[in-house]
PDB file of C-alpha atoms in Angstrom:
ATOM      1  CA  MET R   1     -67.509 -11.196   0.623  1.00 66.00           C
ATOM      2  CA  LEU R   2     -70.960  -9.660   0.849  1.00 74.00           C
ATOM      3  CA  ALA R   3     -72.526  -8.403  -2.374  1.00 77.00           C
ATOM      4  CA  LEU R   4     -74.145  -4.966  -2.600  1.00 81.00           C
ATOM      5  CA  ASP R   5     -76.157  -5.639  -5.744  1.00 89.00           C
ATOM      6  CA  ASP R   6     -78.544  -8.215  -4.315  1.00 96.00           C
ATOM      7  CA  THR R   7     -81.595  -7.794  -2.101  1.00 98.00           C
ATOM      8  CA  ILE R   8     -81.274  -8.572   1.604  1.00 98.00           C
ATOM      9  CA  ALA R   9     -84.057  -9.114   4.140  1.00 98.00           C
ATOM     10  CA  ALA R  10     -84.454  -9.569   7.877  1.00 97.00           C
ATOM     11  CA  VAL R  11     -86.836  -9.173  10.752  1.00 96.00           C
ATOM     12  CA  SER R  12     -85.940  -5.725  12.088  1.00 94.00           C
ATOM     13  CA  THR R  13     -87.676  -5.946  15.444  1.00 93.00           C
ATOM     14  CA  PRO R  14     -86.737  -8.153  18.391  1.00 88.00           C
ATOM     15  CA  MET R  15     -88.028 -11.712  18.171  1.00 82.00           C
ATOM     16  CA  GLY R  16     -90.816 -12.660  20.526  1.00 82.00           C
ATOM     17  CA  GLU R  17     -94.397 -11.613  20.941  1.00 85.00           C
ATOM     18  CA  GLY R  18     -95.267  -7.961  20.497  1.00 87.00           C
ATOM     19  CA  GLY R  19     -97.867  -5.693  19.014  1.00 92.00           C
ATOM     20  CA  ILE R  20     -95.890  -5.014  15.842  1.00 95.00           C
ATOM     21  CA  GLY R  21     -93.051  -6.743  14.037  1.00 96.00           C
ATOM     22  CA  ILE R  22     -91.232  -5.406  11.000  1.00 97.00           C
ATOM     23  CA  VAL R  23     -89.767  -7.318   8.078  1.00 98.00           C
ATOM     24  CA  ARG R  24     -87.420  -5.094   6.055  1.00 98.00           C
ATOM     25  CA  TRP R  25     -85.615  -5.688   2.799  1.00 98.00           C
ATOM     26  CA  SER R  26     -83.200  -3.551   0.796  1.00 98.00           C
ATOM     27  CA  GLY R  27     -81.821  -3.788  -2.714  1.00 97.00           C
ATOM     28  CA  PRO R  28     -82.754  -3.645  -6.370  1.00 97.00           C
ATOM     29  CA  GLU R  29     -85.675  -6.091  -6.072  1.00 97.00           C
ATOM     30  CA  ALA R  30     -87.329  -4.398  -3.072  1.00 98.00           C
ATOM     31  CA  GLU R  31     -90.346  -2.987  -4.910  1.00 97.00           C
ATOM     32  CA  THR R  32     -90.819  -6.079  -7.094  1.00 96.00           C
ATOM     33  CA  ILE R  33     -90.892  -8.347  -4.048  1.00 97.00           C
ATOM     34  CA  LEU R  34     -93.287  -5.997  -2.243  1.00 97.00           C
ATOM     35  CA  LYS R  35     -95.718  -6.107  -5.171  1.00 95.00           C
ATOM     36  CA  ARG R  36     -95.680  -9.917  -5.102  1.00 95.00           C
ATOM     37  CA  VAL R  37     -96.062 -10.407  -1.337  1.00 96.00           C
ATOM     38  CA  PHE R  38     -98.423  -7.520  -0.496  1.00 96.00           C
ATOM     39  CA  LEU R  39    -102.047  -7.157  -1.587  1.00 95.00           C
ATOM     40  CA  PRO R  40    -103.093  -3.541  -0.949  1.00 96.00           C
ATOM     41  CA  ALA R  41    -106.707  -2.976   0.063  1.00 94.00           C
ATOM     42  CA  GLY R  42    -108.686  -1.197  -2.642  1.00 90.00           C
ATOM     43  CA  ARG R  43    -105.822  -1.081  -5.156  1.00 89.00           C
ATOM     44  CA  PRO R  44    -104.562  -3.443  -7.845  1.00 83.00           C
ATOM     45  CA  ARG R  45    -101.763  -5.712  -6.662  1.00 80.00           C
ATOM     46  CA  ASP R  46     -99.382  -4.456  -9.348  1.00 81.00           C
ATOM     47  CA  SER R  47    -100.048  -0.746  -8.743  1.00 87.00           C
ATOM     48  CA  THR R  48     -96.942   1.352  -8.163  1.00 91.00           C
ATOM     49  CA  PRO R  49     -96.754   2.455  -4.534  1.00 92.00           C
ATOM     50  CA  GLU R  50     -95.903   6.038  -3.747  1.00 95.00           C
ATOM     51  CA  SER R  51     -92.500   6.275  -2.045  1.00 97.00           C
ATOM     52  CA  HIS R  52     -92.483   6.745   1.740  1.00 97.00           C
ATOM     53  CA  ARG R  53     -96.249   6.199   2.048  1.00 97.00           C
ATOM     54  CA  PHE R  54     -97.851   3.443   4.105  1.00 97.00           C
ATOM     55  CA  TYR R  55    -100.533   1.227   2.599  1.00 97.00           C
ATOM     56  CA  TYR R  56    -102.980  -1.041   4.398  1.00 97.00           C
ATOM     57  CA  GLY R  57    -103.531  -4.559   3.099  1.00 97.00           C
ATOM     58  CA  HIS R  58    -102.538  -8.180   3.524  1.00 97.00           C
ATOM     59  CA  VAL R  59     -99.506 -10.380   3.088  1.00 97.00           C
ATOM     60  CA  VAL R  60    -100.623 -13.146   0.753  1.00 95.00           C
ATOM     61  CA  ASP R  61     -98.695 -16.243  -0.299  1.00 94.00           C
ATOM     62  CA  SER R  62     -98.814 -15.876  -4.086  1.00 86.00           C
ATOM     63  CA  ASP R  63     -98.355 -19.634  -4.611  1.00 89.00           C
ATOM     64  CA  SER R  64    -101.151 -20.852  -2.336  1.00 93.00           C
ATOM     65  CA  GLY R  65    -103.314 -17.730  -2.122  1.00 91.00           C
ATOM     66  CA  VAL R  66    -103.316 -18.025   1.681  1.00 95.00           C
ATOM     67  CA  THR R  67    -103.499 -14.758   3.618  1.00 96.00           C
ATOM     68  CA  VAL R  68    -100.673 -14.605   6.156  1.00 96.00           C
ATOM     69  CA  ASP R  69    -101.437 -11.372   8.034  1.00 97.00           C
ATOM     70  CA  GLU R  70    -103.189  -7.999   7.970  1.00 97.00           C
ATOM     71  CA  VAL R  71    -100.389  -5.426   7.625  1.00 98.00           C
ATOM     72  CA  LEU R  72     -99.107  -2.006   6.714  1.00 98.00           C
ATOM     73  CA  ALA R  73     -96.514  -1.810   3.935  1.00 98.00           C
ATOM     74  CA  VAL R  74     -94.196   0.914   2.741  1.00 98.00           C
ATOM     75  CA  CYS R  75     -91.854   1.206  -0.232  1.00 98.00           C
ATOM     76  CA  MET R  76     -89.028   3.738   0.039  1.00 98.00           C
ATOM     77  CA  ARG R  77     -87.084   4.537  -3.098  1.00 98.00           C
ATOM     78  CA  ALA R  78     -83.392   5.347  -3.202  1.00 97.00           C
ATOM     79  CA  PRO R  79     -81.575   7.489  -2.388  1.00 96.00           C
ATOM     80  CA  ARG R  80     -83.838   8.724   0.456  1.00 97.00           C
ATOM     81  CA  THR R  81     -83.436   5.550   2.534  1.00 97.00           C
ATOM     82  CA  TYR R  82     -81.221   4.230   5.297  1.00 96.00           C
ATOM     83  CA  THR R  83     -79.139   2.128   2.881  1.00 97.00           C
ATOM     84  CA  ARG R  84     -79.456   4.535  -0.087  1.00 97.00           C
ATOM     85  CA  GLN R  85     -81.022   1.590  -1.928  1.00 97.00           C
ATOM     86  CA  ASP R  86     -84.684   0.852  -2.511  1.00 98.00           C
ATOM     87  CA  VAL R  87     -86.165  -0.413   0.766  1.00 98.00           C
ATOM     88  CA  ALA R  88     -89.510  -2.048   1.571  1.00 98.00           C
ATOM     89  CA  GLU R  89     -91.056  -2.903   4.923  1.00 98.00           C
ATOM     90  CA  ILE R  90     -94.030  -4.905   6.068  1.00 98.00           C
ATOM     91  CA  HIS R  91     -95.364  -4.003   9.515  1.00 98.00           C
ATOM     92  CA  CYS R  92     -97.020  -7.201  10.714  1.00 96.00           C
ATOM     93  CA  HIS R  93     -98.620  -8.217  13.933  1.00 94.00           C
ATOM     94  CA  GLY R  94     -95.725  -9.069  16.213  1.00 89.00           C
ATOM     95  CA  GLY R  95     -96.303 -12.794  16.519  1.00 88.00           C
ATOM     96  CA  ILE R  96     -93.409 -15.112  15.765  1.00 92.00           C
ATOM     97  CA  VAL R  97     -95.288 -17.128  13.139  1.00 94.00           C
ATOM     98  CA  ALA R  98     -96.583 -14.118  11.177  1.00 94.00           C
ATOM     99  CA  LEU R  99     -93.091 -12.592  11.052  1.00 95.00           C
ATOM    100  CA  ARG R 100     -91.430 -15.877  10.127  1.00 95.00           C
ATOM    101  CA  ARG R 101     -93.944 -16.601   7.349  1.00 96.00           C
ATOM    102  CA  THR R 102     -93.643 -13.076   5.934  1.00 97.00           C
ATOM    103  CA  LEU R 103     -89.837 -13.274   5.950  1.00 97.00           C
ATOM    104  CA  GLU R 104     -89.979 -16.716   4.310  1.00 97.00           C
ATOM    105  CA  LEU R 105     -92.136 -15.325   1.512  1.00 97.00           C
ATOM    106  CA  VAL R 106     -89.740 -12.421   0.920  1.00 98.00           C
ATOM    107  CA  LEU R 107     -86.780 -14.815   0.841  1.00 98.00           C
ATOM    108  CA  ARG R 108     -88.615 -17.189  -1.501  1.00 97.00           C
ATOM    109  CA  LEU R 109     -89.290 -14.275  -3.872  1.00 96.00           C
ATOM    110  CA  GLY R 110     -85.596 -13.482  -4.325  1.00 95.00           C
ATOM    111  CA  ALA R 111     -84.104 -11.795  -1.283  1.00 98.00           C
ATOM    112  CA  ARG R 112     -81.432 -13.418   0.829  1.00 97.00           C
ATOM    113  CA  LEU R 113     -81.230 -13.340   4.607  1.00 97.00           C
ATOM    114  CA  ALA R 114     -79.187 -10.334   5.752  1.00 97.00           C
ATOM    115  CA  GLU R 115     -76.141 -10.842   7.916  1.00 95.00           C
ATOM    116  CA  PRO R 116     -76.162  -9.043  11.310  1.00 93.00           C
ATOM    117  CA  GLY R 117     -75.397  -5.367  10.721  1.00 93.00           C
ATOM    118  CA  GLU R 118     -75.626  -5.652   6.940  1.00 95.00           C
ATOM    119  CA  PHE R 119     -78.207  -2.861   6.537  1.00 96.00           C
ATOM    120  CA  THR R 120     -75.847  -0.500   8.381  1.00 95.00           C
ATOM    121  CA  LEU R 121     -72.897  -1.830   6.367  1.00 95.00           C
ATOM    122  CA  ARG R 122     -74.746  -0.893   3.168  1.00 96.00           C
ATOM    123  CA  ALA R 123     -75.503   2.566   4.582  1.00 96.00           C
ATOM    124  CA  PHE R 124     -71.770   2.982   5.260  1.00 95.00           C
ATOM    125  CA  LEU R 125     -70.576   1.587   1.917  1.00 94.00           C
ATOM    126  CA  ASN R 126     -73.126   3.698   0.030  1.00 95.00           C
ATOM    127  CA  GLY R 127     -71.866   6.876   1.745  1.00 94.00           C
ATOM    128  CA  ARG R 128     -74.921   7.646   3.841  1.00 95.00           C
ATOM    129  CA  ILE R 129     -73.001   7.371   7.113  1.00 94.00           C
ATOM    130  CA  ASP R 130     -69.326   7.278   8.027  1.00 92.00           C
ATOM    131  CA  LEU R 131     -67.600   4.722  10.229  1.00 92.00           C
ATOM    132  CA  THR R 132     -68.143   6.609  13.506  1.00 92.00           C
ATOM    133  CA  GLN R 133     -71.837   6.960  12.676  1.00 93.00           C
ATOM    134  CA  ALA R 134     -72.087   3.248  11.848  1.00 93.00           C
ATOM    135  CA  GLU R 135     -70.583   2.474  15.245  1.00 92.00           C
ATOM    136  CA  ALA R 136     -73.088   4.857  16.846  1.00 93.00           C
ATOM    137  CA  VAL R 137     -76.002   2.795  15.508  1.00 92.00           C
ATOM    138  CA  LEU R 138     -74.939  -0.162  17.642  1.00 91.00           C
ATOM    139  CA  ASP R 139     -74.358   2.162  20.608  1.00 94.00           C
ATOM    140  CA  ILE R 140     -77.937   3.443  20.275  1.00 93.00           C
ATOM    141  CA  VAL R 141     -79.313  -0.095  20.155  1.00 91.00           C
ATOM    142  CA  ARG R 142     -77.297  -1.081  23.228  1.00 91.00           C
ATOM    143  CA  ALA R 143     -77.821   2.148  25.242  1.00 93.00           C
ATOM    144  CA  LYS R 144     -78.813   1.425  28.844  1.00 96.00           C
ATOM    145  CA  THR R 145     -79.010   4.988  30.164  1.00 95.00           C
ATOM    146  CA  ASP R 146     -80.213   8.364  28.953  1.00 95.00           C
ATOM    147  CA  VAL R 147     -76.626   9.624  28.995  1.00 94.00           C
ATOM    148  CA  SER R 148     -75.317   6.782  26.827  1.00 92.00           C
ATOM    149  CA  LEU R 149     -78.208   7.315  24.394  1.00 92.00           C
ATOM    150  CA  ARG R 150     -77.509  11.056  24.204  1.00 93.00           C
ATOM    151  CA  ILE R 151     -73.803  10.466  23.508  1.00 91.00           C
ATOM    152  CA  ALA R 152     -74.576   7.861  20.845  1.00 91.00           C
ATOM    153  CA  MET R 153     -77.072  10.220  19.185  1.00 92.00           C
ATOM    154  CA  GLN R 154     -74.446  12.992  19.104  1.00 91.00           C
ATOM    155  CA  GLN R 155     -72.079  10.545  17.443  1.00 89.00           C
ATOM    156  CA  LEU R 156     -74.775   9.530  14.925  1.00 90.00           C
ATOM    157  CA  ASP R 157     -75.473  13.204  14.201  1.00 88.00           C
ATOM    158  CA  GLY R 158     -71.802  13.580  13.201  1.00 84.00           C
ATOM    159  CA  CYS R 159     -70.226  15.207  16.271  1.00 83.00           C
ATOM    160  CA  ILE R 160     -67.091  13.039  16.116  1.00 83.00           C
ATOM    161  CA  SER R 161     -66.989  13.188  12.315  1.00 81.00           C
ATOM    162  CA  ASP R 162     -67.074  16.999  12.423  1.00 84.00           C
ATOM    163  CA  GLN R 163     -64.209  17.069  14.935  1.00 86.00           C
ATOM    164  CA  VAL R 164     -62.131  14.662  12.816  1.00 85.00           C
ATOM    165  CA  ARG R 165     -62.754  16.784   9.688  1.00 84.00           C
ATOM    166  CA  GLU R 166     -61.696  19.923  11.569  1.00 89.00           C
ATOM    167  CA  ILE R 167     -58.468  18.303  12.836  1.00 90.00           C
ATOM    168  CA  ARG R 168     -57.751  16.911   9.361  1.00 89.00           C
ATOM    169  CA  SER R 169     -58.226  20.354   7.838  1.00 90.00           C
ATOM    170  CA  MET R 170     -55.798  21.888  10.347  1.00 90.00           C
ATOM    171  CA  LEU R 171     -53.231  19.150   9.618  1.00 92.00           C
ATOM    172  CA  VAL R 172     -53.563  19.598   5.854  1.00 91.00           C
ATOM    173  CA  ASP R 173     -53.151  23.369   6.273  1.00 89.00           C
ATOM    174  CA  ALA R 174     -50.064  22.786   8.431  1.00 92.00           C
ATOM    175  CA  LEU R 175     -48.586  20.386   5.877  1.00 90.00           C
ATOM    176  CA  ALA R 176     -49.317  22.819   3.050  1.00 91.00           C
ATOM    177  CA  TYR R 177     -47.653  25.650   4.967  1.00 88.00           C
TER     178      TYR R 177
END
């Protein structure tokens, strides 16, 4: 059984070389881990980041003092996040080694590796999205055509959920009558 009270982390962009790669983590230790792994430029390491604001700086291994990458970092406080938990992200250069090292640091500082789909599972369990919307997330990721993307986006926006609520309301009214 997966816990909801721990902090999970994963690389959120496809593996391979690219311009940008994102390491994301969610849970009660998100901000604490960010403060330990990220050294903001021109600010004290332990300064409190403003929610939903990007900061420029470096990922630094706190044990060795070695700089891993030049990055952007953001801390997003609950409940205004995808999972409705505190979330932090590091936007690294998209090389495999930089992403792997950054993720390793986050895991070493107390997060655990997220299972596939676990961020969306937390969004569902925390009431941010319903089951049809959670399914739509995967449909968006897997969309191969503009039409399939449009349909998945309608589902994510709650089109199916609204229809189910309307039918449920009619059935409850009929039962009450």
